[in-house]
């Protein structure tokens, strides 16, 4: 997969950004969560712990969508099981989003947008890595799950399949990675994936890219 910026990702009124499709019916709404790593049992990295400058809050937010959110959808608080179209800061089981109002039927699709907001006092030496996960429940056979990112437009999506990792296993080459960076620092710019923290206040990254993990 060539790196690409999912259409509408971040502070935009876009629903067709990230998509998951389940081959079999689910028994409950799937949940969008974020953890330190593929063990999915801790949230101690700085991206979740926050800093004094942002009130010790997570720096990643998400929203499950069945319609386009407002362009300023980024949340200010953690919400446990935020309903579809309601945003939450993401932090394990303390802050997460439902991706639908009920369990999707077979071949059902669910959608989400995500963004980051970094404070001025974030230290470069801290750990900001994390894992974005989709948790789902079923009653019979487990479904096949496929993830996608939109390379088209909001009105006419062009869905690029994304390789997902597996809980409990270190990511292999090819697994999709989301990389926030300054505008012009992705592969169609300098190619450095560089991110500058703001000098004051808080700021969203200039760009967010999908790229492949390099083991």
GROMACS .gro file of C-alpha atoms in nm:
model
  215
    1UNK     CA    1   0.000   0.000   0.000
    2UNK     CA    2   0.129   0.344  -0.091
    3UNK     CA    3   0.093   0.597   0.193
    4UNK     CA    4  -0.218   0.814   0.167
    5UNK     CA    5  -0.414   1.069   0.367
    6UNK     CA    6  -0.767   0.935   0.431
    7UNK     CA    7  -1.010   1.187   0.291
    8UNK     CA    8  -1.163   1.406   0.562
    9UNK     CA    9  -0.959   1.263   0.849
   10UNK     CA   10  -0.924   1.503   1.142
   11UNK     CA   11  -1.116   1.823   1.211
   12UNK     CA   12  -1.351   1.792   0.915
   13UNK     CA   13  -1.722   1.729   0.860
   14UNK     CA   14  -1.655   1.386   0.710
   15UNK     CA   15  -1.801   1.044   0.781
   16UNK     CA   16  -1.643   0.842   0.498
   17UNK     CA   17  -1.294   0.835   0.649
   18UNK     CA   18  -1.233   0.493   0.808
   19UNK     CA   19  -1.464   0.195   0.759
   20UNK     CA   20  -1.494  -0.159   0.894
   21UNK     CA   21  -1.700  -0.436   0.736
   22UNK     CA   22  -1.812  -0.751   0.923
   23UNK     CA   23  -1.892  -1.065   0.726
   24UNK     CA   24  -2.138  -1.190   0.989
   25UNK     CA   25  -2.390  -1.022   1.215
   26UNK     CA   26  -2.271  -0.881   1.547
   27UNK     CA   27  -2.463  -0.905   1.874
   28UNK     CA   28  -2.379  -0.551   1.990
   29UNK     CA   29  -2.242  -0.223   1.849
   30UNK     CA   30  -1.868  -0.251   1.780
   31UNK     CA   31  -1.646  -0.023   1.987
   32UNK     CA   32  -1.358   0.202   1.881
   33UNK     CA   33  -1.086   0.200   2.149
   34UNK     CA   34  -0.717   0.288   2.180
   35UNK     CA   35  -0.445   0.121   2.390
   36UNK     CA   36  -0.068   0.135   2.442
   37UNK     CA   37   0.005  -0.174   2.233
   38UNK     CA   38  -0.133  -0.500   2.094
   39UNK     CA   39  -0.174  -0.652   2.441
   40UNK     CA   40  -0.462  -0.405   2.477
   41UNK     CA   41  -0.444  -0.393   2.855
   42UNK     CA   42  -0.278  -0.058   2.941
   43UNK     CA   43  -0.296   0.315   2.864
   44UNK     CA   44   0.012   0.468   3.026
   45UNK     CA   45   0.177   0.628   2.723
   46UNK     CA   46   0.182   1.007   2.718
   47UNK     CA   47  -0.072   1.019   2.436
   48UNK     CA   48  -0.325   0.889   2.694
   49UNK     CA   49  -0.186   1.038   3.016
   50UNK     CA   50  -0.176   1.389   2.873
   51UNK     CA   51   0.017   1.678   3.026
   52UNK     CA   52  -0.044   1.962   3.267
   53UNK     CA   53  -0.096   2.183   2.963
   54UNK     CA   54  -0.400   1.988   2.843
   55UNK     CA   55  -0.543   1.898   3.183
   56UNK     CA   56  -0.393   1.547   3.183
   57UNK     CA   57  -0.629   1.429   2.909
   58UNK     CA   58  -0.572   1.191   2.614
   59UNK     CA   59  -0.446   1.350   2.293
   60UNK     CA   60  -0.649   1.126   2.061
   61UNK     CA   61  -1.021   1.150   1.995
   62UNK     CA   62  -1.265   0.950   1.788
   63UNK     CA   63  -1.623   0.953   1.671
   64UNK     CA   64  -1.837   0.672   1.530
   65UNK     CA   65  -2.051   0.804   1.247
   66UNK     CA   66  -2.366   0.724   1.057
   67UNK     CA   67  -2.372   1.084   0.933
   68UNK     CA   68  -2.104   1.348   0.886
   69UNK     CA   69  -2.013   1.524   1.214
   70UNK     CA   70  -1.952   1.896   1.246
   71UNK     CA   71  -1.605   2.014   1.148
   72UNK     CA   72  -1.522   2.093   1.513
   73UNK     CA   73  -1.624   1.750   1.642
   74UNK     CA   74  -1.308   1.690   1.849
   75UNK     CA   75  -1.409   1.600   2.208
   76UNK     CA   76  -1.298   1.758   2.534
   77UNK     CA   77  -1.369   1.464   2.767
   78UNK     CA   78  -1.358   1.087   2.788
   79UNK     CA   79  -1.696   0.921   2.743
   80UNK     CA   80  -1.763   0.556   2.821
   81UNK     CA   81  -1.944   0.401   2.522
   82UNK     CA   82  -2.013   0.731   2.346
   83UNK     CA   83  -2.315   0.676   2.122
   84UNK     CA   84  -2.273   0.684   1.746
   85UNK     CA   85  -2.227   1.047   1.630
   86UNK     CA   86  -2.094   1.144   1.975
   87UNK     CA   87  -1.718   1.199   2.010
   88UNK     CA   88  -1.493   1.085   2.294
   89UNK     CA   89  -1.131   1.110   2.390
   90UNK     CA   90  -0.990   0.759   2.348
   91UNK     CA   91  -0.831   0.580   2.643
   92UNK     CA   92  -0.886   0.206   2.670
   93UNK     CA   93  -1.216   0.126   2.841
   94UNK     CA   94  -1.230   0.467   3.013
   95UNK     CA   95  -1.308   0.655   2.692
   96UNK     CA   96  -1.435   0.491   2.373
   97UNK     CA   97  -1.697   0.517   2.100
   98UNK     CA   98  -1.971   0.292   1.970
   99UNK     CA   99  -1.958   0.266   1.592
  100UNK     CA  100  -2.327   0.195   1.540
  101UNK     CA  101  -2.657   0.217   1.726
  102UNK     CA  102  -2.703  -0.161   1.728
  103UNK     CA  103  -2.518  -0.473   1.617
  104UNK     CA  104  -2.463  -0.459   1.238
  105UNK     CA  105  -2.612  -0.729   1.019
  106UNK     CA  106  -2.391  -0.953   0.803
  107UNK     CA  107  -2.178  -0.743   0.565
  108UNK     CA  108  -2.265  -0.442   0.777
  109UNK     CA  109  -2.045  -0.133   0.754
  110UNK     CA  110  -1.948   0.108   1.032
  111UNK     CA  111  -1.759   0.437   1.000
  112UNK     CA  112  -1.537   0.659   1.212
  113UNK     CA  113  -1.320   0.967   1.209
  114UNK     CA  114  -1.023   1.030   1.437
  115UNK     CA  115  -0.795   1.319   1.522
  116UNK     CA  116  -0.516   1.420   1.759
  117UNK     CA  117  -0.460   1.736   1.964
  118UNK     CA  118  -0.114   1.794   2.107
  119UNK     CA  119  -0.034   2.042   2.389
  120UNK     CA  120   0.259   2.281   2.402
  121UNK     CA  121   0.428   2.102   2.693
  122UNK     CA  122   0.440   1.758   2.531
  123UNK     CA  123   0.799   1.632   2.562
  124UNK     CA  124   0.968   1.472   2.263
  125UNK     CA  125   1.121   1.205   2.487
  126UNK     CA  126   0.783   1.064   2.594
  127UNK     CA  127   0.605   0.767   2.433
  128UNK     CA  128   0.319   0.868   2.203
  129UNK     CA  129   0.259   0.538   2.027
  130UNK     CA  130  -0.070   0.356   2.061
  131UNK     CA  131  -0.299   0.106   1.893
  132UNK     CA  132  -0.641   0.190   1.752
  133UNK     CA  133  -0.871  -0.109   1.794
  134UNK     CA  134  -1.221  -0.226   1.709
  135UNK     CA  135  -1.382  -0.451   1.969
  136UNK     CA  136  -1.685  -0.656   1.862
  137UNK     CA  137  -1.920  -0.925   1.994
  138UNK     CA  138  -2.091  -1.213   1.815
  139UNK     CA  139  -2.302  -1.513   1.911
  140UNK     CA  140  -2.206  -1.782   1.658
  141UNK     CA  141  -1.907  -1.800   1.427
  142UNK     CA  142  -1.655  -1.514   1.436
  143UNK     CA  143  -1.685  -1.271   1.146
  144UNK     CA  144  -1.416  -1.174   0.903
  145UNK     CA  145  -1.337  -0.807   0.958
  146UNK     CA  146  -1.194  -0.578   0.690
  147UNK     CA  147  -1.073  -0.222   0.747
  148UNK     CA  148  -1.067   0.054   0.485
  149UNK     CA  149  -0.950   0.413   0.443
  150UNK     CA  150  -1.108   0.651   0.193
  151UNK     CA  151  -0.888   0.770  -0.096
  152UNK     CA  152  -1.178   0.926  -0.289
  153UNK     CA  153  -1.417   1.199  -0.182
  154UNK     CA  154  -1.680   1.220   0.090
  155UNK     CA  155  -1.950   1.196  -0.176
  156UNK     CA  156  -1.780   0.921  -0.383
  157UNK     CA  157  -1.551   0.716  -0.157
  158UNK     CA  158  -1.269   0.503  -0.295
  159UNK     CA  159  -1.201   0.250  -0.022
  160UNK     CA  160  -0.842   0.126   0.020
  161UNK     CA  161  -0.817  -0.197   0.222
  162UNK     CA  162  -0.598  -0.166   0.532
  163UNK     CA  163  -0.412  -0.454   0.697
  164UNK     CA  164  -0.497  -0.487   1.067
  165UNK     CA  165  -0.288  -0.639   1.343
  166UNK     CA  166  -0.402  -0.913   1.581
  167UNK     CA  167  -0.447  -0.877   1.957
  168UNK     CA  168  -0.152  -1.016   2.150
  169UNK     CA  169   0.091  -1.017   1.858
  170UNK     CA  170   0.353  -0.759   1.762
  171UNK     CA  171   0.265  -0.584   1.435
  172UNK     CA  172   0.416  -0.736   1.121
  173UNK     CA  173   0.530  -0.550   0.810
  174UNK     CA  174   0.235  -0.419   0.615
  175UNK     CA  175   0.005  -0.351   0.910
  176UNK     CA  176  -0.152  -0.007   0.874
  177UNK     CA  177  -0.006   0.275   1.085
  178UNK     CA  178  -0.160   0.620   1.134
  179UNK     CA  179   0.105   0.893   1.136
  180UNK     CA  180   0.027   1.254   1.235
  181UNK     CA  181   0.276   1.507   1.102
  182UNK     CA  182   0.319   1.867   0.996
  183UNK     CA  183   0.159   1.975   0.670
  184UNK     CA  184   0.405   1.900   0.391
  185UNK     CA  185   0.608   1.652   0.595
  186UNK     CA  186   0.445   1.336   0.456
  187UNK     CA  187   0.565   1.146   0.148
  188UNK     CA  188   0.427   1.407  -0.092
  189UNK     CA  189   0.635   1.669   0.094
  190UNK     CA  190   0.968   1.627   0.268
  191UNK     CA  191   0.898   1.263   0.355
  192UNK     CA  192   1.024   1.309   0.712
  193UNK     CA  193   0.691   1.249   0.894
  194UNK     CA  194   0.799   1.531   1.128
  195UNK     CA  195   0.556   1.668   1.388
  196UNK     CA  196   0.614   1.997   1.572
  197UNK     CA  197   0.437   2.051   1.904
  198UNK     CA  198   0.275   2.396   1.936
  199UNK     CA  199   0.458   2.671   2.126
  200UNK     CA  200   0.142   2.761   2.316
  201UNK     CA  201  -0.196   2.603   2.375
  202UNK     CA  202  -0.295   2.291   2.182
  203UNK     CA  203  -0.303   2.209   1.812
  204UNK     CA  204  -0.420   1.941   1.573
  205UNK     CA  205  -0.155   1.792   1.342
  206UNK     CA  206  -0.133   1.937   0.993
  207UNK     CA  207  -0.182   1.597   0.831
  208UNK     CA  208  -0.266   1.237   0.925
  209UNK     CA  209  -0.147   0.959   0.696
  210UNK     CA  210  -0.202   0.587   0.658
  211UNK     CA  211   0.120   0.399   0.591
  212UNK     CA  212   0.254   0.046   0.632
  213UNK     CA  213   0.441  -0.061   0.943
  214UNK     CA  214   0.802  -0.152   0.880
  215UNK     CA  215   0.905  -0.437   1.111
   0.00000   0.00000   0.00000
